[in-house]
PDB file of C-alpha atoms and ligand atoms in Angstrom:
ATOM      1  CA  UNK F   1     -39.535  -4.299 -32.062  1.00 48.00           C
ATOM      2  CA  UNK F   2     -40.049  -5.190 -35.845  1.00 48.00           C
ATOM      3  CA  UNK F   3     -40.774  -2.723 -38.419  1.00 50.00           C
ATOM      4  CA  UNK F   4     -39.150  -3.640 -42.018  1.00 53.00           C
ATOM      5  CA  UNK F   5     -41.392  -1.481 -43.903  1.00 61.00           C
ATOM      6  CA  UNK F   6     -39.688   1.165 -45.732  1.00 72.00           C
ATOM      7  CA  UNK F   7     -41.861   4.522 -46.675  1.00 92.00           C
ATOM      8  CA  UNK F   8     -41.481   5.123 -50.325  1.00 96.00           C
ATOM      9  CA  UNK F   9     -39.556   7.952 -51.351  1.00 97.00           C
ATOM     10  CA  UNK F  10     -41.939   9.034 -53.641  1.00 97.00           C
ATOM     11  CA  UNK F  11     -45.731   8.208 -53.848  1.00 97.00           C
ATOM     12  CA  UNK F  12     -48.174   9.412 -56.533  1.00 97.00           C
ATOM     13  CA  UNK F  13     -51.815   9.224 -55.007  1.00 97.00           C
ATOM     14  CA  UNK F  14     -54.836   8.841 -56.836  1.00 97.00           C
ATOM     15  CA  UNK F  15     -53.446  11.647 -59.586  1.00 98.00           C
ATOM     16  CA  UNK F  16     -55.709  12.576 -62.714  1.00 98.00           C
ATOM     17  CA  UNK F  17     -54.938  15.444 -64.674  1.00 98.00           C
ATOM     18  CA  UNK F  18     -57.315  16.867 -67.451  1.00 97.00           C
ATOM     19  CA  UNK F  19     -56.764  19.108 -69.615  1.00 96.00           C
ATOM     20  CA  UNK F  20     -59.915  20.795 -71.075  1.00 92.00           C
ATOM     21  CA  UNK F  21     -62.067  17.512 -72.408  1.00 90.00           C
ATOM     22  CA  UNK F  22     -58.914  15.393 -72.244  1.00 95.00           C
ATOM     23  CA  UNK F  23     -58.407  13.057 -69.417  1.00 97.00           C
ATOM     24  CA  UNK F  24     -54.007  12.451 -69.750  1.00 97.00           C
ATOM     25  CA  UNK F  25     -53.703  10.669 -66.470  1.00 98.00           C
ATOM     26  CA  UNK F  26     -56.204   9.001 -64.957  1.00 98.00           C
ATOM     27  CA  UNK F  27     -56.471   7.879 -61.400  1.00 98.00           C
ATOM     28  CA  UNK F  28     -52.935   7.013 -61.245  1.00 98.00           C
ATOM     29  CA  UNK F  29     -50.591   6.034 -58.432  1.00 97.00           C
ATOM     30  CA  UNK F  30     -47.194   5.034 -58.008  1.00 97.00           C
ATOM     31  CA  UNK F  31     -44.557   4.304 -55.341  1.00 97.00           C
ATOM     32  CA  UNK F  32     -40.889   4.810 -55.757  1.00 97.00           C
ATOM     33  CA  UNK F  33     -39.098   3.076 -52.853  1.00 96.00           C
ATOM     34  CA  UNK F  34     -34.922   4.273 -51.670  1.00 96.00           C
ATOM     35  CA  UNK F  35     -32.433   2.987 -53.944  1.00 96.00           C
ATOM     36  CA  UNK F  36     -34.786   1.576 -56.496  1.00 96.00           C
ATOM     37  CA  UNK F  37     -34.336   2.089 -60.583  1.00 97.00           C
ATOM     38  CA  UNK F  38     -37.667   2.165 -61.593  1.00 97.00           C
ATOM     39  CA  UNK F  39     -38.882   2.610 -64.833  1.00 97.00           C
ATOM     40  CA  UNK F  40     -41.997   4.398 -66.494  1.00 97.00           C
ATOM     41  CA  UNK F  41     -43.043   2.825 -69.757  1.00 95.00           C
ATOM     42  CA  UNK F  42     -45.869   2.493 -71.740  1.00 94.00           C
ATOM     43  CA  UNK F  43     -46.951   3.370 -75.960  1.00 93.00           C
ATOM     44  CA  UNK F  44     -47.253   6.566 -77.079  1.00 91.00           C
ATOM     45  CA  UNK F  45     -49.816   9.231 -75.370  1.00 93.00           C
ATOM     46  CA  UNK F  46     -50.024   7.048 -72.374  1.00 96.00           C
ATOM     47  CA  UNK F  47     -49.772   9.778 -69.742  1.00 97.00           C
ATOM     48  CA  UNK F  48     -46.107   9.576 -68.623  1.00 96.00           C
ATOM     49  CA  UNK F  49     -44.490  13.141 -69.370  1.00 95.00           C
ATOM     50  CA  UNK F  50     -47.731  14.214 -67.691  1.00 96.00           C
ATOM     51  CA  UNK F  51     -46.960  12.102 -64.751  1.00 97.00           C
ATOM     52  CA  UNK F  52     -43.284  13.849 -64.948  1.00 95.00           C
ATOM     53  CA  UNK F  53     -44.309  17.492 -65.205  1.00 94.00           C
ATOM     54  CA  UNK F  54     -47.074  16.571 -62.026  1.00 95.00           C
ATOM     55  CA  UNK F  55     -44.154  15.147 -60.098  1.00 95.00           C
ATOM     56  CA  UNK F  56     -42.091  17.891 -60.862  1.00 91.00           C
ATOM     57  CA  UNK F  57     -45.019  20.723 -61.074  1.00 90.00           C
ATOM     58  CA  UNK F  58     -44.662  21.938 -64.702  1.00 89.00           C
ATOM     59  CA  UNK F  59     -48.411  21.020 -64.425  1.00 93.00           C
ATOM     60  CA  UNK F  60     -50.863  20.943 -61.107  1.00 94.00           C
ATOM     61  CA  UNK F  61     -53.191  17.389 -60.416  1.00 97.00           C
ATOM     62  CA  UNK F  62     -56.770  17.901 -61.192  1.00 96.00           C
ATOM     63  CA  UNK F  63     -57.455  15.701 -58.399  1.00 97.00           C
ATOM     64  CA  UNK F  64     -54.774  13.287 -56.123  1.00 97.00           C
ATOM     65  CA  UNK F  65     -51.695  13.756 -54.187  1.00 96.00           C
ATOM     66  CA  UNK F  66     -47.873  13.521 -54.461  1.00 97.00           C
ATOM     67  CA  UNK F  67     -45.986  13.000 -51.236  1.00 97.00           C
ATOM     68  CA  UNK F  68     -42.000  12.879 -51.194  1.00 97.00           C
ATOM     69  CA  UNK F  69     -40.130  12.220 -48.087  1.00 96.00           C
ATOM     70  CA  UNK F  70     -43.510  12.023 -46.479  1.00 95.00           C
ATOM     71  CA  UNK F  71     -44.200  15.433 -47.298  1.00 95.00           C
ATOM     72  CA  UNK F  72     -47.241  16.482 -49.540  1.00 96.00           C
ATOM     73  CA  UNK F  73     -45.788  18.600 -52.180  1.00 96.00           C
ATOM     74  CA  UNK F  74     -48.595  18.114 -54.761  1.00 95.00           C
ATOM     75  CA  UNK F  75     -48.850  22.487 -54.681  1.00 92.00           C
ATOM     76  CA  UNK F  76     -45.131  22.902 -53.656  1.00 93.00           C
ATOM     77  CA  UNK F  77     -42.966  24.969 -56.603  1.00 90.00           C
ATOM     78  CA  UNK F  78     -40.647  23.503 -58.916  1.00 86.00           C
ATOM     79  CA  UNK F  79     -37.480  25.268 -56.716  1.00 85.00           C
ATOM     80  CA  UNK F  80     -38.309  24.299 -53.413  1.00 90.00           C
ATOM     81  CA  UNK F  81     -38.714  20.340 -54.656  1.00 91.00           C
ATOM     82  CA  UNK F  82     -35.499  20.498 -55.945  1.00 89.00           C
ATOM     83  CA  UNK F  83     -34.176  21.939 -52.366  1.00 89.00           C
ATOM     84  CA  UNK F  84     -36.155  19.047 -50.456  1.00 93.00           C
ATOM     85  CA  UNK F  85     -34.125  16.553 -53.054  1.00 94.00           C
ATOM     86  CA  UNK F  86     -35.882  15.825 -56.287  1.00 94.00           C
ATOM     87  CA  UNK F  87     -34.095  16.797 -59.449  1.00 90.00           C
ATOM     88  CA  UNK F  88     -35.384  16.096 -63.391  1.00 83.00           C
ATOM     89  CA  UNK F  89     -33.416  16.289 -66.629  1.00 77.00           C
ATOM     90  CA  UNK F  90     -35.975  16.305 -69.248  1.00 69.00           C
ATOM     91  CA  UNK F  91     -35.465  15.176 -72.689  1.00 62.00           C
ATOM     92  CA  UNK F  92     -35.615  18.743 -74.241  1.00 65.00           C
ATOM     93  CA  UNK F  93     -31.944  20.131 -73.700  1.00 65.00           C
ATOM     94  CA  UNK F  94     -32.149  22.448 -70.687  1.00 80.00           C
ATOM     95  CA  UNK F  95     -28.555  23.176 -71.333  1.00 90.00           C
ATOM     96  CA  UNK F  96     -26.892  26.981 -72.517  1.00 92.00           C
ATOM     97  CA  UNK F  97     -25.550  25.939 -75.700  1.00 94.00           C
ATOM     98  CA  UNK F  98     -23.470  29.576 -76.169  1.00 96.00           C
ATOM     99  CA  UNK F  99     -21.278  28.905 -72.900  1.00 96.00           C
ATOM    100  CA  UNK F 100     -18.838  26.101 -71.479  1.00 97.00           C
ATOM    101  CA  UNK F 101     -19.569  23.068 -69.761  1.00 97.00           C
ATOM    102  CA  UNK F 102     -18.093  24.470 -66.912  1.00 97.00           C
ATOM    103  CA  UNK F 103     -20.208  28.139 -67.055  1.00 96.00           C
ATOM    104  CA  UNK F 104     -23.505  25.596 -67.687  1.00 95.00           C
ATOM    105  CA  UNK F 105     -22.491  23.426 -64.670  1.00 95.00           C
ATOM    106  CA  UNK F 106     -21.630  26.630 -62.962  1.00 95.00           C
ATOM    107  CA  UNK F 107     -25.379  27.956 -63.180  1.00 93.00           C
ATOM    108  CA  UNK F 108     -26.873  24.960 -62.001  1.00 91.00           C
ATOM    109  CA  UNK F 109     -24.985  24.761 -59.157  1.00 92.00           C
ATOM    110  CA  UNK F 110     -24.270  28.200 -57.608  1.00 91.00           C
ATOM    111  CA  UNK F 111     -27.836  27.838 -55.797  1.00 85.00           C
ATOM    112  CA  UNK F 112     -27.544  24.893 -54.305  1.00 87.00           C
ATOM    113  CA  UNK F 113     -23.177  25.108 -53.103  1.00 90.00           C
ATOM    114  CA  UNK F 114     -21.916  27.381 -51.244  1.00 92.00           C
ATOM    115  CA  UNK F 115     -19.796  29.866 -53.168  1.00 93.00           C
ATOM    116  CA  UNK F 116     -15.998  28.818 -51.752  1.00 95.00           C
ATOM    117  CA  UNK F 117     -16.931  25.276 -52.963  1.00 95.00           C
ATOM    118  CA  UNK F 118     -18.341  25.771 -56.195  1.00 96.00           C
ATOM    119  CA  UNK F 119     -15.204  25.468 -58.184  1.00 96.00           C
ATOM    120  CA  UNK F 120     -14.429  22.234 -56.429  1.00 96.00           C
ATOM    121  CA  UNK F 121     -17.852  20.921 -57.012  1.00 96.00           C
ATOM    122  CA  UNK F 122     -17.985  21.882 -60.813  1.00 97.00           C
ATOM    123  CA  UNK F 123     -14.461  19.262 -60.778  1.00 97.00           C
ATOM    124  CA  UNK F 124     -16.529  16.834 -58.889  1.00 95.00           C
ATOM    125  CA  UNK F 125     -19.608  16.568 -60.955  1.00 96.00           C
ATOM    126  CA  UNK F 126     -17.431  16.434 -64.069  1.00 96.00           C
ATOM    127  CA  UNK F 127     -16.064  13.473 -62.641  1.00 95.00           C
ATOM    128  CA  UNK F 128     -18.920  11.489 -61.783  1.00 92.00           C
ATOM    129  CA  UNK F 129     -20.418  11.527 -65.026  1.00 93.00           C
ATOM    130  CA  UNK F 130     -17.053  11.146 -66.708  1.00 92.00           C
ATOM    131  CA  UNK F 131     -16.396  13.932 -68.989  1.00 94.00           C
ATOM    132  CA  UNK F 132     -13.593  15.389 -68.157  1.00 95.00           C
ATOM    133  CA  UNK F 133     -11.836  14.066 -71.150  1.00 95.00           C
ATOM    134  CA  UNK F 134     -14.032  16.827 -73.607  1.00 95.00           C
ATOM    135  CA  UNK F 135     -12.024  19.780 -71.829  1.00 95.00           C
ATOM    136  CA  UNK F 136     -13.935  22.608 -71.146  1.00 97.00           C
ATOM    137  CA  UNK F 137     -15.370  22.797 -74.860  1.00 96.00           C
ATOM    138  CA  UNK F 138     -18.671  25.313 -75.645  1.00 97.00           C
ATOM    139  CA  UNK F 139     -21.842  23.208 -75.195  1.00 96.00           C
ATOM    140  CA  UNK F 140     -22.856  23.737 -79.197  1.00 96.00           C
ATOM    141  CA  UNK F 141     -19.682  21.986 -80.014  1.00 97.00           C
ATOM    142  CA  UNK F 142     -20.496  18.820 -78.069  1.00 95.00           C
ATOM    143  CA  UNK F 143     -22.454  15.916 -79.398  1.00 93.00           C
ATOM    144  CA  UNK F 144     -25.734  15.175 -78.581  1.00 90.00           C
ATOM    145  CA  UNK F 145     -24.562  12.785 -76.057  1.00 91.00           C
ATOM    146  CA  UNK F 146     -22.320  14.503 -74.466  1.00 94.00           C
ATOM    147  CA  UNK F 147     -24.976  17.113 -73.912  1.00 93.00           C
ATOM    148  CA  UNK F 148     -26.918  14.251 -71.933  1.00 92.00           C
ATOM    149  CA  UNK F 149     -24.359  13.270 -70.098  1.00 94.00           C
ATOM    150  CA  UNK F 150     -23.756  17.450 -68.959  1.00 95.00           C
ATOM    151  CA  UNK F 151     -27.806  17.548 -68.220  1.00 93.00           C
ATOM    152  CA  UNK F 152     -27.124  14.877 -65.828  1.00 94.00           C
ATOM    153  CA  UNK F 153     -24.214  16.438 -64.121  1.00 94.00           C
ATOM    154  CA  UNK F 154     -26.552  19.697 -63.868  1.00 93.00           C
ATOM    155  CA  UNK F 155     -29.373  17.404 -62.458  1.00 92.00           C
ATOM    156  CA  UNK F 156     -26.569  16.306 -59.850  1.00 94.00           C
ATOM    157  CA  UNK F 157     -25.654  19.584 -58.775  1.00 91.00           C
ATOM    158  CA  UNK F 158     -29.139  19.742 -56.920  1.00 87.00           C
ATOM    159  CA  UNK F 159     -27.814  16.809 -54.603  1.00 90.00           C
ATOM    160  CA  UNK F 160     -30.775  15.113 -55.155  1.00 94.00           C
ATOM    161  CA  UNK F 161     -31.579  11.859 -53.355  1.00 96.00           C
ATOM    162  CA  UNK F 162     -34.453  10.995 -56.071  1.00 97.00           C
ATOM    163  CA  UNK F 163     -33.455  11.876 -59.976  1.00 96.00           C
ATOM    164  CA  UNK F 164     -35.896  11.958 -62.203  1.00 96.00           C
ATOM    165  CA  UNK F 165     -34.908  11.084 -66.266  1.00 94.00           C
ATOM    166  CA  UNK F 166     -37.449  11.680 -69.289  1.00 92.00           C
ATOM    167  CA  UNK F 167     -35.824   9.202 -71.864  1.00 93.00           C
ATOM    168  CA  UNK F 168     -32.431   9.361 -71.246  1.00 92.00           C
ATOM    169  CA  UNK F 169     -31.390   7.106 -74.143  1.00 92.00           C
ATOM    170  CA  UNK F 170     -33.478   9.091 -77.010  1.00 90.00           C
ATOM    171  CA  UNK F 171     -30.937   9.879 -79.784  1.00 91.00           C
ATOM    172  CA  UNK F 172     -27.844   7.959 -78.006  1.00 92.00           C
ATOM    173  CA  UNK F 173     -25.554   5.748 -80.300  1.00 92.00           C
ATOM    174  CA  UNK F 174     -24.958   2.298 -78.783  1.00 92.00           C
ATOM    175  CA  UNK F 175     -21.992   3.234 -77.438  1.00 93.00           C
ATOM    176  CA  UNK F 176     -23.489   6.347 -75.843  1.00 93.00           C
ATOM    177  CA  UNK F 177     -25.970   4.636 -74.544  1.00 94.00           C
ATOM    178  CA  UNK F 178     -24.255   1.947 -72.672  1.00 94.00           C
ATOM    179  CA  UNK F 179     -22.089   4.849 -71.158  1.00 94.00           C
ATOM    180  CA  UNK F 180     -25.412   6.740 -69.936  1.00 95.00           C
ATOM    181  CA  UNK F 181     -26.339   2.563 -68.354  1.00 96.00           C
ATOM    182  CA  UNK F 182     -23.147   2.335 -66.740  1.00 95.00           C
ATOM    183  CA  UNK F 183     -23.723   5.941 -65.351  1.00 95.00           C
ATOM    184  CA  UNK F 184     -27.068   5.647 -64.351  1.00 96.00           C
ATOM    185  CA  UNK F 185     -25.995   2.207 -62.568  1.00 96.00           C
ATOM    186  CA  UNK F 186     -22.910   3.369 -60.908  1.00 94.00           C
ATOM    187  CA  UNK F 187     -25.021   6.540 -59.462  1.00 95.00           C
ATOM    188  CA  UNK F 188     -27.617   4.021 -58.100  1.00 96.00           C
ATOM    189  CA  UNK F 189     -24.631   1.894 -56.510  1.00 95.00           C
ATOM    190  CA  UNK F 190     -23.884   5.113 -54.356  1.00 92.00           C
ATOM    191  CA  UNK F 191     -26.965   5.731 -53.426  1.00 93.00           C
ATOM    192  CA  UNK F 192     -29.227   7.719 -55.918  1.00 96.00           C
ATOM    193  CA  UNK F 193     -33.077   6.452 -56.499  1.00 97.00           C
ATOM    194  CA  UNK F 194     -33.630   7.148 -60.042  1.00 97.00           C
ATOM    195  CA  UNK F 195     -37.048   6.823 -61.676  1.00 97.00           C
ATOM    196  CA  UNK F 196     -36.725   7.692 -65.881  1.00 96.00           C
ATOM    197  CA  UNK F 197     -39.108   6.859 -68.664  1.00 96.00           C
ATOM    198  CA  UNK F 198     -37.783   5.270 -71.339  1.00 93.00           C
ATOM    199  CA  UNK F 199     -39.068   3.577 -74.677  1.00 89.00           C
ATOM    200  CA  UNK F 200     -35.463   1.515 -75.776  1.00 89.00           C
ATOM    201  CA  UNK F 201     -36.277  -1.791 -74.696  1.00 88.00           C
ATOM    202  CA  UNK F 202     -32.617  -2.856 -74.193  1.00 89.00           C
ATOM    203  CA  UNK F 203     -31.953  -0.068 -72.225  1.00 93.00           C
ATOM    204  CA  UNK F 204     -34.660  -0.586 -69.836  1.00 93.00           C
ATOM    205  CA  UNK F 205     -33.663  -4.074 -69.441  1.00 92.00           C
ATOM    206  CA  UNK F 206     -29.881  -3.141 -69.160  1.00 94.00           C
ATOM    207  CA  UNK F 207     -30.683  -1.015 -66.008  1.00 96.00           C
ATOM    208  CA  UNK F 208     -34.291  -1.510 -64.857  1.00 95.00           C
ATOM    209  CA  UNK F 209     -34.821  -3.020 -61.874  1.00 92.00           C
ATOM    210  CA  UNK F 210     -38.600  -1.943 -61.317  1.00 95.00           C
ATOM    211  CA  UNK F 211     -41.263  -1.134 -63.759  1.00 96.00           C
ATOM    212  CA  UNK F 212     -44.394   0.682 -63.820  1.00 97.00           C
ATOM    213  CA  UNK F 213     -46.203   0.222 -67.294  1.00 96.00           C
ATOM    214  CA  UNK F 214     -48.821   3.351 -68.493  1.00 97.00           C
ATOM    215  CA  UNK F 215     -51.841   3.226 -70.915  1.00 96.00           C
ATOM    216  CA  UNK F 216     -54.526   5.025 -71.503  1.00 96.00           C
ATOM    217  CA  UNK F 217     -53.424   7.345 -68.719  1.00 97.00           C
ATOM    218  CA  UNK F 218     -53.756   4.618 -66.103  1.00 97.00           C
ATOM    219  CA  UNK F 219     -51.516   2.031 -64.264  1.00 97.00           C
ATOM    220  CA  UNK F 220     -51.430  -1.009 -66.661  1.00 96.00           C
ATOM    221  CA  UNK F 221     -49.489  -3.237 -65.044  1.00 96.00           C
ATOM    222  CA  UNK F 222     -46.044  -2.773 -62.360  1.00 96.00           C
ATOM    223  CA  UNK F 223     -43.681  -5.385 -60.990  1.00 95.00           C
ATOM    224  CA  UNK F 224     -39.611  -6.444 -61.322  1.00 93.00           C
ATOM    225  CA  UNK F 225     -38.527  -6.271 -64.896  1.00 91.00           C
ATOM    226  CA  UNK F 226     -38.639 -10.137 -65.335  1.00 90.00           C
ATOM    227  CA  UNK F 227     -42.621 -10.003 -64.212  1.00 93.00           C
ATOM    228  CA  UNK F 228     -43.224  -7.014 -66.772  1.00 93.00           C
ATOM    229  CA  UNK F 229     -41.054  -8.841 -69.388  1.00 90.00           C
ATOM    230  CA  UNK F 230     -43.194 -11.632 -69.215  1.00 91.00           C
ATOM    231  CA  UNK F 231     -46.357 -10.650 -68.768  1.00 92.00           C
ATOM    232  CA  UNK F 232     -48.614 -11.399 -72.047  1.00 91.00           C
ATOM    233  CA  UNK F 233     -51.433  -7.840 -71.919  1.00 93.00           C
ATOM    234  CA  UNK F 234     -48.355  -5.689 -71.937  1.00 91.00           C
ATOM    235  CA  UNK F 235     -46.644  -6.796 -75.150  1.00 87.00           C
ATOM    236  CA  UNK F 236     -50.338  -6.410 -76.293  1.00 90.00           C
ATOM    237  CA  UNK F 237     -50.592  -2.789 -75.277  1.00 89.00           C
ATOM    238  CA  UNK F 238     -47.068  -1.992 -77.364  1.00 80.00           C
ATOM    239  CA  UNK F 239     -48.520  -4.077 -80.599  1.00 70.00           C
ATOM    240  CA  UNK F 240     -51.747  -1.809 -80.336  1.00 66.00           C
ATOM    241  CA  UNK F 241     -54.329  -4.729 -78.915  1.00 53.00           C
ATOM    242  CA  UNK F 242     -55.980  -4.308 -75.844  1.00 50.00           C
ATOM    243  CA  UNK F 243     -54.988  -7.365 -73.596  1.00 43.00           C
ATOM    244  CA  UNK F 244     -58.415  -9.598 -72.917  1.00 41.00           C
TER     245      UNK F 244
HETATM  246  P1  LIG M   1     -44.911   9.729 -75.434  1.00 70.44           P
HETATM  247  O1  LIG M   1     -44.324   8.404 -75.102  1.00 70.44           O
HETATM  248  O2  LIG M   1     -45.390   9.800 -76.850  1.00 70.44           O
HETATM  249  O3  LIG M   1     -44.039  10.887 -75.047  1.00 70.44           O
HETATM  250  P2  LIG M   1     -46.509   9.972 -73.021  1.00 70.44           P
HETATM  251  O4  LIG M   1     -46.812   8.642 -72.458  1.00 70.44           O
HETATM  252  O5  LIG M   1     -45.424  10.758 -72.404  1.00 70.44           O
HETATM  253  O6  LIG M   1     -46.270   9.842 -74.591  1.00 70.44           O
HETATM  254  P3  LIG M   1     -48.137  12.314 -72.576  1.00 70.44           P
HETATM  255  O7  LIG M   1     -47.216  13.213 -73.341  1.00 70.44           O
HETATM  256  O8  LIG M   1     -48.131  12.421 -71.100  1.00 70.44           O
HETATM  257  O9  LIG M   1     -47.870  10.788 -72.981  1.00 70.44           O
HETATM  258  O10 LIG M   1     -49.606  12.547 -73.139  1.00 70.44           O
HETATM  259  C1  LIG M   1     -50.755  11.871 -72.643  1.00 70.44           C
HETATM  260  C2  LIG M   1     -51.989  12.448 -73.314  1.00 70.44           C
HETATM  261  O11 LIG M   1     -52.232  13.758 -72.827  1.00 70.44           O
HETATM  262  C3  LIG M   1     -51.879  12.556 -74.831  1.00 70.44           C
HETATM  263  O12 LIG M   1     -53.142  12.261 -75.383  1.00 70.44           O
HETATM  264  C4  LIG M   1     -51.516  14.000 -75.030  1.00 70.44           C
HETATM  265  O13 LIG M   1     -51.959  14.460 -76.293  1.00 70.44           O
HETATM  266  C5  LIG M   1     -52.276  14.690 -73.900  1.00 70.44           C
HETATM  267  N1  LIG M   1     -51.628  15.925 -73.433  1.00 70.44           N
HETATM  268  C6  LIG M   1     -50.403  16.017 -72.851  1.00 70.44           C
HETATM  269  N2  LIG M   1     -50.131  17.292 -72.534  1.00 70.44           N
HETATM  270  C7  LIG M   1     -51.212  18.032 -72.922  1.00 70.44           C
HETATM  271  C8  LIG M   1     -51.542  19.424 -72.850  1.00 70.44           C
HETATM  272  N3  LIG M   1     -50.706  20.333 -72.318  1.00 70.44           N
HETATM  273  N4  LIG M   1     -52.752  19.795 -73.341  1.00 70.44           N
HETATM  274  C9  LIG M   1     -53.602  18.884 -73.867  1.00 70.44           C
HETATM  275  N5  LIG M   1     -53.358  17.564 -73.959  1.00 70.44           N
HETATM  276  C10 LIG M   1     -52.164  17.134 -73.493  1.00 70.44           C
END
């Protein structure tokens, strides 16, 4: 018996969202396959923190579907996503900058890991996104990066098998941002589908493996990074002309 076709992990069906006269996403689907980096680009206003906040259910589909696993969890809350395996950091810091690393890691965690456990899971997730050189230091003292870095290890705690990333780059140094590549890369080596929007150019191209390019709300274009890379209408969309 043959059957080589994988089911994507996630697929966005057919998805608009308006809100009041404005049309942000329009018509759009996606598939993200197991083990896949895929990336979410496209100019400004195009409709991809929309698509985020459908996928994760900050906002409800006017019309369409989003199926993970199979499952249709278009009307499914925020929560019980993250308990079937799909975990976002978002680029505003969702991170409790009056306590410790440990206490914010703590939080995120203590739903998901079983109390006896928790400790040693705090040590774990410290590990994998390779911090535990700060110490245990109160999250206002640590630098923008480093902040990231903790978002993702709270992201982590979910045991997510899909991990969702709004620009994890924005504000990184060079040498921060190679770090959050390497991480990013080393998590998808073990396993982890990741799907992130991102507008640094380098950094998409240092870890991207698929892209999905967004304008005017719609699907503009998707492929490997070397068919996005080269194709002509979508370094038209980014220089503001429409692609003939
Ligand atoms: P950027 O790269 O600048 O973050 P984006 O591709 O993420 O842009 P969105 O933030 O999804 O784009 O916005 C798409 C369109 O939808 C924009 O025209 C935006 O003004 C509009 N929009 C987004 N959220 C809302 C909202 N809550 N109410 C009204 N309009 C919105």
């Amino acid at each position: 018996m043959e059957n080589t076709k994988v089911d994507a992990l996630l697929s966005v069906q057919k998805v608009t969202k308006e809100f009041g006269g404005i049309t942000a996403v329009s018509d759009f689907s996606m598939d993200v396959y197991p083990g896949e980096i895929h990336c979410l680009i496209g100019p400004n206003g195009a409709g991809k923190t929309t698509v985020f906040k459908l996928i994760t259910g900050v906002h409800q589909p006017t019309y369409g579907r989003i199926l993970f696993k199979g499952k249709n969890i278009t009307r499914v809350s925020t929560s019980r996503k993250m308990k079937m395996g799909l975990s976002i950091k978002m680029q505003v810091p969702g991170v409790y900058s009056e306590l410790t690393l440990r206490e914010n890691i703590r939080i995120a965690a203590q739903n998901f890991i079983p109390k006896k456990e928790l400790e040693k899971e705090i040590e774990r997730l410290i590990d994998v996104v390779g911090i535990r050189n700060l110490g245990n230091p109160l999250v206002k003292n640590m630098s923008h990066g480093q902040q990231q870095w903790l978002e993702i290890a709270m992201a982590l705690a979910a045991k997510p098998d899909l991990l969702l990333l709004d620009e994890p780059a924005a504000g990184l140094g060079p040498d921060e941002t190679e770090f959050t590549a390497g991480l990013i890369l080393e998590l998808n080596r073990q396993g982890m589908t990741v799907l992130f929007i991102e507008h640094d150019m380098n950094f998409v191209r240092r870890i991207a493996k698929d892209v999905t390019v967004m304008h005017n709300g719609s699907k503009f274009a998707e492929g490997t990074l070397d068919e996005i890379l080269h194709n002509e209408g979508v370094a038209q969309i980014y220089l503001g002309k429409e692609a003939g």
